[in-house]
Amino acid sequence: MEKSTSRQQFAFGLLFGLWLTCSTPTPTSAPTPSPSPSPKPVTDRLKVRLAGYPRKHNEGRVELFYKGEWGTICDDDFSITNANVLCRQLGFVAATGWTHSAKYGKGQGKIWLDNVMCGGGEKSIEFCKSRGWGNSDCTHDEDAGVVCKDERIPGFVDSNVIDRNVRLKGGAKLGEGRVEVLKDNEWGTVCDDRWNLQSASVVCRELGFGSAKEALTGARMGQGMGPIYMNEVKCAGQERSIWNCPFKNITSEDCQHVEDAAVRCNVPYMGFENSIRLTGGRTRYEGRVEVLGSDSNGTQSWGLICGESWSPKEAMVACRQLGLGYANQGLQETWYWDSSNVTEMVMSGVKCTGTEMSLSQCQHHKTVSCQKSAAKFSAGVICSDTASDLVLNAPLVQQTVYIEDRPLHMLYCAAEEDCLSKSAAQANWPYGHRRLLRFSSQIHNIGRADFKPKAGRHSWVWHACHGHYHSMDIFTHYDLLNANGTKVAEGHKASFCLEDTDCQEGVSKRYECANFGDQGITVGCWDLYRHDIDCQWIDITDVRPGNYILQIVINPNQEVAESDFTNNGMKCNCKYDGHRIWLHNCHIGKQQSNIEVKFV
């Protein structure tokens, strides 16, 4: 038997910045006074950020942090020279343009500077001439923005932006998710004891949204991992950060992740769902995707999306734009949903990162180019309010790693499944051995839906060597990288069988590989690939001694929907002396600190 029997949201919130629910009438402009000399610098380095929406990372509404408050710059007398100073201050080499009339949305609070006039050589906008701090006759309808060249100044340290220490994870929609806070370079969660709207509103405003409309308890947005930092948070509602609120420090005995707190924030209405719809599906959550676009005559009409390059990432964006949560499936053919009279393709070559708010923000062909232009080959989606979320038990990898010199006569089955490196084909079978880097891989589902293979039972592959069916060709990548990130060895595990090895208390197993059983990983359960089973290794026979990085990525092609893909990867520093191997600093995602994760 082969098996043992034993994250978008903060980023989206930051894009919006602060926003207004109402605005005041524009007053009659007074005569523009002559700009005064540059105001006295307020800090060693003035804090600047780009905010607003829609925008990219190198453009947006300009906001300055002064006297403990973010504010904007009026567009009066604004110029490309001013934009150049700001872009360099933000770490970009130059500006390519600037915007007026609140193109990126209206800011909130103070308008800190007006009639700004830079010479071009200033190191900071605060050294340019202006009317002075807080002296403006503008409204937020006149907020200025910049567009910077997407090229960073070499060696620039972005220390002028305030670091965020709170984020939302696991939510299906913008402005909702499990609350996670940062402490000592490690993210952790908040326990839901006494969690209420006042505390939730502080989190929402800290992330640039409005007040909270719901304070959720009982891990409604999925269970987190790692430490639980806060309990009995008691915000008054006006604090600038949740860290300014009274709370109790706790240990793992006080709270468990089934009590993780979450929020739903009030967000500005953007109307993205008005330019997309689904047709032909049995429910409102599925169907052929139709978008508003220009037809062959140049008119704003409904059309189809070419399905040729359609993948789960594009489907994720479509479901988000529709307000229907996550993408359960992205479909390249929709002949079974042919109930609409819309037949013309208006979009093709769509390529999304998966984090966009609408399909129009994704890359796509300027001119429609679709080899299969019939309507039955247009893109479709099946959306869902919930999704799975897989995460690897990183400490277990570090604890179980070892090297084995395995005789070739014991590797015939593994060779048949292509689990050895290419040089094994030139070995003197059955004599000799292969050097294998072995470890256990324990994969937990901490999401809100079971993880199920994309392929149906009819397409599962029987593996005689292991005596069961494999449901996924690619479920996990095992790679050994050098310091430059170049792959020097990789795991060649042909395919995987998914099952519930064990579950947390109160959760029952649903999936098993034996007897052609259903395959998957239940919420609250984990799938364990023990270090001593076939193909659970990397063949390092040809690897020289040195320092390397062990990298493991779950669901690497994102074939199955998850609420958060940022925690699917794990890296460990690896030292190999030719005889022994050591792993240290195993961490999930982008974290660089040592972690101790308890799965409860």
XYZ file of C-alpha atoms in Angstrom:
600
model
C 0.000 0.000 0.000
C 1.316 3.417 -0.910
C -0.731 5.391 1.612
C -0.574 5.321 5.398
C -3.764 4.200 7.081
C -3.034 6.039 10.354
C -4.167 34.014 -0.232
C -6.522 38.504 -1.263
C -7.608 40.334 0.819
C -5.421 42.613 2.487
C -3.943 43.424 -0.881
C -7.396 44.328 -2.209
C -8.160 46.505 0.816
C -4.914 48.368 0.331
C -5.832 48.987 -3.297
C -8.947 50.849 -2.229
C -7.217 52.949 0.390
C -9.614 55.053 2.392
C -12.910 55.977 0.719
C -15.856 58.281 1.196
C -19.493 57.339 1.446
C -20.533 60.899 0.633
C -18.911 64.106 -0.563
C -19.528 67.774 -0.006
C -20.345 70.239 -2.811
C -17.352 71.796 -4.472
C -16.894 75.330 -3.123
C -16.123 78.295 -5.315
C -12.366 78.404 -5.723
C -10.599 81.356 -4.188
C -7.793 83.094 -6.085
C -4.705 80.926 -6.010
C -2.096 82.466 -3.714
C 1.548 82.464 -4.630
C 3.221 79.303 -3.473
C 5.104 79.758 -0.252
C 8.625 78.456 0.293
C 8.837 74.749 0.930
C 7.370 73.850 4.325
C 9.614 72.675 7.100
C 10.249 68.931 6.749
C 8.004 67.028 9.116
C 10.004 63.801 9.420
C 13.364 62.426 8.437
C 11.553 60.634 5.661
C 7.963 61.513 4.801
C 5.748 58.472 4.398
C 4.063 58.186 0.999
C 1.792 55.549 -0.513
C -0.301 54.908 -3.601
C -3.939 54.102 -2.972
C -7.296 54.017 -4.752
C -8.858 51.719 -7.285
C -8.626 50.427 -9.954
C -4.862 50.636 -10.190
C -1.620 48.675 -10.447
C 1.231 48.602 -7.958
C 3.024 51.475 -9.720
C 0.102 53.896 -9.972
C -2.601 55.384 -7.811
C -3.840 58.253 -5.702
C -0.986 59.926 -3.795
C -1.364 59.896 -0.010
C 0.962 61.419 2.596
C 1.234 60.533 6.284
C 1.402 63.683 8.419
C 0.537 64.239 12.089
C -0.596 60.646 12.414
C -3.097 60.869 9.545
C -3.132 59.935 5.874
C -4.195 62.670 3.471
C -4.041 63.584 -0.210
C -2.591 66.175 -2.613
C -4.772 68.538 -4.646
C -4.256 68.496 -8.414
C -3.995 72.310 -8.709
C -0.677 73.168 -10.430
C 0.296 69.496 -10.357
C 2.804 68.475 -13.031
C 4.948 65.643 -14.338
C 7.834 67.185 -12.399
C 5.912 66.691 -9.167
C 5.115 63.146 -10.235
C 8.802 62.421 -10.857
C 9.704 63.493 -7.325
C 6.954 61.320 -5.839
C 7.796 58.254 -7.944
C 11.462 58.437 -6.982
C 10.402 58.833 -3.355
C 8.392 55.628 -3.747
C 11.399 53.775 -5.183
C 10.579 53.977 -8.919
C 13.072 55.400 -11.404
C 10.689 58.006 -12.856
C 7.088 58.965 -13.604
C 5.390 58.305 -16.910
C 2.312 60.407 -16.140
C 0.010 61.915 -13.558
C -3.753 62.099 -13.053
C -6.260 64.653 -11.848
C -9.897 64.800 -10.752
C -9.623 61.785 -8.430
C -9.128 59.232 -11.192
C -8.338 56.574 -8.582
C -11.262 57.478 -6.366
C -11.695 60.131 -3.707
C -9.570 59.969 -0.602
C -10.691 60.715 2.931
C -9.614 63.075 5.658
C -7.173 65.920 5.084
C -5.898 67.376 1.833
C -2.378 67.992 3.043
C -0.830 69.854 0.105
C -2.108 72.182 -2.630
C -0.480 74.142 -5.461
C 2.621 71.958 -5.226
C 5.453 73.100 -7.492
C 8.635 71.011 -7.553
C 11.884 71.922 -9.275
C 12.612 68.285 -10.038
C 15.695 67.718 -7.875
C 13.928 67.383 -4.530
C 14.402 64.130 -2.604
C 10.891 64.368 -1.154
C 7.637 66.112 -2.008
C 7.830 67.941 1.333
C 10.724 70.029 0.004
C 8.691 71.364 -2.939
C 6.934 74.734 -2.828
C 3.239 74.679 -1.827
C 0.594 76.535 0.179
C 1.755 74.731 3.289
C 0.533 71.739 5.230
C -3.263 71.503 5.432
C -3.832 74.807 3.592
C -6.084 73.965 0.643
C -9.312 75.117 -0.982
C -9.836 71.805 -2.791
C -12.178 68.884 -2.256
C -11.345 65.220 -2.723
C -12.819 65.447 -6.220
C -9.437 66.990 -7.103
C -7.134 64.354 -5.608
C -3.938 63.905 -7.630
C -2.420 60.618 -8.705
C 0.758 59.438 -10.371
C 1.781 56.717 -12.816
C 5.344 55.541 -12.212
C 7.592 53.648 -14.590
C 7.521 50.011 -13.507
C 11.234 49.890 -12.779
C 12.662 50.041 -9.270
C 15.668 52.077 -8.168
C 18.463 49.546 -7.507
C 18.983 48.977 -3.786
C 15.982 51.113 -2.794
C 14.640 50.247 0.665
C 10.921 50.976 0.866
C 10.994 52.329 4.409
C 8.613 55.213 3.825
C 5.532 53.025 3.749
C 3.915 51.993 7.008
C 3.953 48.223 7.387
C 0.611 46.511 7.787
C 0.326 44.018 10.600
C -3.197 42.765 9.932
C -4.707 40.929 6.966
C -7.800 38.964 5.911
C -7.505 35.399 4.657
C -9.941 32.768 3.427
C -12.770 35.085 2.381
C -14.661 34.554 -0.854
C -15.307 38.248 -1.477
C -13.501 41.537 -1.173
C -13.399 42.855 2.394
C -14.097 39.586 4.192
C -11.954 36.901 5.741
C -10.286 35.417 8.763
C -8.429 38.059 10.793
C -4.692 37.447 10.978
C -2.165 39.643 12.777
C 1.612 39.829 12.468
C 3.956 39.478 15.428
C 7.682 38.756 15.367
C 7.551 38.121 11.594
C 4.937 35.381 11.972
C 1.229 35.567 11.175
C -1.295 34.290 13.685
C -5.034 34.489 14.360
C -7.455 36.097 16.815
C -9.685 34.093 19.149
C -13.400 34.884 18.901
C -14.118 35.304 22.643
C -16.001 38.643 23.003
C -15.430 39.384 19.291
C -17.871 42.123 18.246
C -18.611 44.795 15.641
C -16.506 47.452 17.379
C -13.356 45.347 17.174
C -14.209 44.124 13.684
C -14.692 47.723 12.502
C -11.214 48.667 13.703
C -9.784 45.863 11.550
C -11.842 46.921 8.528
C -10.815 50.571 8.759
C -7.189 49.610 9.327
C -7.312 47.783 5.990
C -8.837 50.750 4.188
C -12.473 49.624 4.141
C -15.491 51.091 5.881
C -16.895 49.833 9.156
C -17.666 46.154 9.693
C -21.101 44.817 8.838
C -20.469 41.439 10.485
C -18.172 40.112 13.213
C -17.918 36.374 12.559
C -17.042 33.698 15.089
C -16.413 29.948 15.055
C -13.887 29.929 12.186
C -16.589 30.921 9.672
C -13.824 31.861 7.218
C -11.805 28.717 7.809
C -9.265 27.745 10.424
C -5.878 29.394 10.474
C -2.553 27.868 11.406
C 0.293 28.727 13.707
C -0.113 30.836 16.850
C -3.268 32.479 18.208
C -2.086 35.887 19.404
C -5.177 37.600 20.809
C -8.212 36.765 22.920
C -11.043 38.873 24.345
C -10.222 41.859 22.143
C -12.076 44.926 23.460
C -11.883 47.787 20.980
C -13.822 50.983 21.588
C -14.176 51.349 17.824
C -11.994 54.417 17.223
C -8.548 52.823 17.468
C -6.237 53.048 14.455
C -5.138 49.431 14.778
C -6.351 46.291 16.478
C -3.001 46.259 18.255
C -4.092 49.456 20.060
C -7.091 47.653 21.570
C -7.015 45.899 24.958
C -6.671 42.128 24.618
C -5.408 39.082 26.457
C -2.309 37.153 25.479
C -3.193 33.491 25.272
C -1.682 30.064 24.932
C -2.833 27.198 22.738
C -4.703 25.769 25.717
C -7.014 28.806 25.932
C -8.243 28.795 22.333
C -8.098 26.591 19.272
C -8.377 27.467 15.604
C -12.012 26.382 15.536
C -12.535 29.713 17.342
C -10.752 31.943 14.821
C -12.420 35.350 14.408
C -13.371 36.811 11.020
C -15.007 39.931 9.557
C -17.137 41.176 6.705
C -16.418 44.826 5.935
C -18.491 47.455 4.175
C -16.790 48.144 0.845
C -17.459 50.747 -1.856
C -19.707 49.646 -4.680
C -17.679 49.271 -7.884
C -20.317 47.729 -10.169
C -17.999 45.047 -11.592
C -20.855 42.548 -11.775
C -22.747 44.739 -14.263
C -20.418 43.769 -17.113
C -20.513 39.988 -16.675
C -23.201 37.307 -16.451
C -23.708 33.549 -16.604
C -26.191 31.827 -18.915
C -27.466 28.305 -19.387
C -26.560 26.898 -15.979
C -28.847 24.945 -13.685
C -28.171 27.418 -10.855
C -26.934 30.980 -10.678
C -23.507 29.647 -9.689
C -22.738 28.016 -13.045
C -22.964 28.725 -16.725
C -21.360 30.096 -19.856
C -19.523 33.384 -19.207
C -20.781 36.417 -21.136
C -19.180 39.865 -20.890
C -19.994 43.293 -22.231
C -17.664 44.085 -25.104
C -17.506 45.574 -28.569
C -18.876 43.457 -31.395
C -17.670 43.470 -34.999
C -19.640 46.676 -35.616
C -18.039 48.492 -32.669
C -21.256 48.525 -30.528
C -21.326 47.876 -26.306
C -23.020 44.403 -26.436
C -22.885 40.915 -24.705
C -20.344 38.446 -26.059
C -18.443 35.267 -25.266
C -14.913 34.498 -24.082
C -12.721 32.130 -26.069
C -12.175 29.000 -24.005
C -8.780 28.028 -25.461
C -6.606 29.502 -22.693
C -9.276 29.469 -19.960
C -7.903 28.063 -16.682
C -8.840 27.993 -12.976
C -7.113 31.366 -12.455
C -9.365 33.094 -14.990
C -12.380 31.308 -13.540
C -11.433 32.576 -10.071
C -11.527 36.168 -11.316
C -14.833 35.618 -13.125
C -16.507 34.216 -9.997
C -15.096 37.073 -7.914
C -16.411 39.645 -10.405
C -19.816 37.967 -10.309
C -19.814 38.116 -6.506
C -20.203 34.327 -6.377
C -17.132 33.421 -4.333
C -14.587 30.904 -5.592
C -14.200 29.014 -8.838
C -14.980 25.350 -8.398
C -14.174 24.707 -12.067
C -13.094 26.617 -15.147
C -14.461 25.051 -18.339
C -13.142 25.421 -21.889
C -16.246 23.949 -23.537
C -19.850 24.836 -22.727
C -21.930 23.030 -25.354
C -24.225 21.730 -22.599
C -25.120 25.317 -21.585
C -26.223 26.434 -25.042
C -29.385 28.352 -24.195
C -28.405 31.905 -25.160
C -28.622 33.667 -28.504
C -25.211 35.267 -27.875
C -22.719 33.658 -30.280
C -19.883 36.145 -30.961
C -16.505 35.978 -29.218
C -15.516 39.391 -27.811
C -12.531 38.389 -25.653
C -9.664 35.921 -26.153
C -6.232 35.125 -24.766
C -7.356 35.967 -21.245
C -4.527 35.471 -18.744
C -5.070 36.380 -15.092
C -2.864 36.168 -12.028
C -5.951 35.177 -10.036
C -6.064 38.261 -7.817
C -7.804 40.692 -10.203
C -11.245 42.088 -9.411
C -12.548 41.800 -12.962
C -11.596 40.082 -16.220
C -10.969 43.447 -17.873
C -7.942 43.862 -15.576
C -6.388 40.618 -16.879
C -4.159 40.415 -19.927
C -6.041 39.587 -23.115
C -5.757 39.967 -26.871
C -6.369 43.453 -28.219
C -8.002 41.837 -31.233
C -9.999 38.662 -30.745
C -8.108 35.595 -31.969
C -9.809 32.262 -31.345
C -9.158 29.117 -33.382
C -12.324 27.448 -32.116
C -14.794 30.294 -32.456
C -18.020 28.326 -32.170
C -20.099 29.169 -29.101
C -19.717 25.641 -27.703
C -15.992 26.353 -27.224
C -16.562 29.465 -25.106
C -15.502 29.689 -21.460
C -17.655 28.692 -18.529
C -17.429 28.508 -14.743
C -18.884 26.718 -11.761
C -18.633 28.941 -8.694
C -18.952 28.147 -4.994
C -19.303 30.072 -1.736
C -16.702 27.837 -0.084
C -13.370 26.282 -1.026
C -10.727 24.012 0.385
C -7.405 25.291 1.708
C -4.432 22.928 1.827
C -1.331 23.519 3.912
C 1.706 21.353 4.543
C 2.917 20.441 8.020
C 6.376 21.998 7.602
C 7.864 20.893 10.964
C 7.087 17.249 10.121
C 9.160 17.483 6.942
C 12.073 18.817 8.965
C 11.672 16.130 11.640
C 11.458 13.135 9.290
C 14.105 13.861 6.649
C 16.902 11.355 6.046
C 18.996 9.757 3.280
C 18.608 6.179 2.106
C 20.839 4.256 -0.300
C 18.227 1.938 -1.760
C 19.307 -1.123 -3.817
C 18.213 -1.093 -7.428
C 16.594 -4.505 -7.178
C 14.052 -2.927 -4.800
C 13.243 -0.057 -7.187
C 11.710 -1.768 -10.226
C 8.195 -0.561 -9.386
C 9.471 2.966 -8.738
C 11.354 2.963 -12.034
C 8.206 1.840 -13.831
C 6.407 4.884 -12.431
C 9.301 7.199 -13.382
C 10.129 8.034 -9.753
C 13.906 8.088 -10.324
C 16.141 10.598 -12.060
C 17.052 10.102 -15.713
C 20.503 8.700 -14.965
C 18.875 5.616 -13.413
C 18.209 4.316 -16.922
C 21.989 3.919 -17.451
C 22.513 2.096 -14.140
C 23.691 -1.509 -14.029
C 20.389 -3.061 -12.963
C 19.826 -4.869 -10.610
C 23.227 -4.006 -9.090
C 24.066 -0.782 -7.328
C 21.768 1.668 -5.560
C 20.146 5.098 -5.760
C 20.561 7.761 -3.089
C 17.156 9.037 -1.987
C 16.216 12.083 0.078
C 13.191 10.866 2.051
C 10.675 12.684 4.245
C 7.049 12.535 5.302
C 4.458 14.842 3.766
C 1.346 15.610 5.835
C -1.185 17.813 4.054
C -4.020 19.409 6.027
C -7.287 20.828 4.706
C -8.007 23.899 6.847
C -10.559 25.364 4.417
C -14.363 25.291 4.364
C -14.900 22.657 1.656
C -13.493 19.204 0.973
C -10.563 18.970 -1.440
C -11.596 16.667 -4.276
C -9.636 15.665 -7.384
C -10.559 17.451 -10.576
C -10.828 14.235 -12.573
C -13.892 12.013 -12.258
C -13.672 8.376 -11.223
C -13.910 7.225 -14.845
C -10.507 8.768 -15.603
C -8.587 7.563 -12.535
C -5.545 5.409 -13.345
C -4.976 1.958 -11.836
C -1.435 1.378 -10.552
C -0.702 -2.310 -10.199
C 2.485 -1.702 -8.218
C 0.555 -0.004 -5.449
C -2.763 -1.779 -5.798
C -5.059 1.256 -6.018
C -6.254 4.054 -8.299
C -4.518 7.413 -8.571
C -6.839 10.393 -9.004
C -4.371 13.236 -9.697
C -1.398 13.226 -12.049
C 0.123 16.265 -10.351
C -0.700 16.951 -6.729
C 2.669 17.913 -5.199
C 6.041 19.012 -6.570
C 9.211 18.052 -4.696
C 12.269 20.036 -5.829
C 15.846 20.599 -4.664
C 17.136 24.019 -5.709
C 20.540 25.657 -5.563
C 21.118 29.129 -4.140
C 20.162 30.704 -7.486
C 16.833 28.889 -7.540
C 17.911 26.467 -10.271
C 16.475 22.975 -9.950
C 19.185 20.365 -9.352
C 16.901 17.423 -8.511
C 13.184 16.751 -8.360
C 10.701 14.213 -7.168
C 9.200 12.156 -9.986
C 6.120 10.909 -8.217
C 3.884 9.937 -11.113
C 0.531 10.498 -9.457
C -1.297 10.525 -6.171
C -4.117 8.895 -4.298
C -5.941 11.216 -1.885
C -7.493 10.033 1.367
C -8.195 10.998 4.979
C -5.367 9.487 6.993
C -6.644 11.038 10.209
C -8.865 13.902 11.386
C -9.139 16.303 14.269
C -11.488 15.484 17.127
C -15.151 15.439 16.115
C -14.480 15.038 12.367
C -15.089 11.733 10.584
C -13.080 10.328 7.677
C -14.838 10.331 4.312
C -12.223 9.331 1.775
C -9.983 6.277 1.310
C -7.949 4.825 -1.536
C -8.730 1.148 -0.970
C -11.473 -0.696 -2.865
C -11.933 2.059 -5.471
C -13.187 4.353 -2.720
C -13.927 8.054 -3.052
C -10.792 10.192 -2.961
C -10.254 13.597 -1.383
C -9.328 15.350 1.865
C -12.119 16.304 4.278
C -12.174 19.664 6.049
C -10.374 19.164 9.354
C -8.506 16.055 8.133
C -5.080 15.390 6.691
C -3.486 13.128 4.117
C -0.156 11.579 5.160
C 2.460 10.307 2.724
C 4.914 8.518 4.987
C 8.638 8.753 4.365
C 8.897 4.985 3.805
C 6.419 4.572 0.934
C 7.380 4.256 -2.714
C 8.244 7.472 -4.571
C 8.033 9.643 -1.448
C 11.514 10.984 -2.143
C 13.848 13.028 -4.296
C 16.535 11.062 -6.138
C 19.776 12.927 -5.239
C 22.219 10.334 -6.617
C 23.747 12.919 -8.966
C 23.717 15.863 -6.518
C 27.051 17.165 -5.231
C 27.594 18.212 -1.600
C 26.580 21.793 -0.863
C 23.861 24.111 0.417
C 20.438 23.823 -1.203
C 16.765 24.665 -0.775
C 14.119 21.959 -0.463
C 10.856 23.184 -1.984
C 7.466 21.476 -1.781
C 4.403 22.901 -3.547
C 0.900 21.471 -3.107
C -1.627 21.681 -5.949
C 1.054 23.450 -8.033
C -1.050 23.900 -11.157
C -3.991 25.152 -9.090
C -6.231 22.619 -10.794
C -8.495 22.435 -7.747
C -10.026 25.553 -6.208
C -8.656 26.792 -2.889
C -9.427 29.870 -0.851
C -5.729 30.672 -0.439
C -2.871 29.558 -2.675
C -0.200 31.610 -0.866
C 0.223 28.909 1.794
C 0.651 26.029 -0.677
C 4.432 26.239 -0.815
C 7.094 25.299 1.727
C 10.841 25.879 1.669
C 13.644 24.595 3.884
C 17.327 25.442 3.950
C 19.233 22.242 3.226
C 22.865 21.264 3.883
C 24.266 18.115 2.268
C 27.833 16.946 2.997
C 27.749 13.913 0.728
C 26.801 11.534 3.538
C 24.253 13.298 5.730
C 21.626 15.965 5.252
C 20.219 18.679 7.512
C 17.075 20.775 7.109
C 16.433 23.999 8.987
C 14.204 27.080 8.749
C 11.321 25.185 7.131
C 8.603 27.743 6.491
C 5.304 28.130 4.662
C 4.796 30.736 1.965
C 6.947 33.856 2.208
C 7.682 33.620 5.922
C 11.395 33.477 6.676
C 11.335 32.669 10.378
C 11.442 29.308 12.089
C 7.921 28.132 12.764
C 6.315 25.758 15.153
C 2.874 24.818 13.901
C 0.370 22.901 15.988
C -2.485 21.315 14.059
C -5.473 20.952 16.336
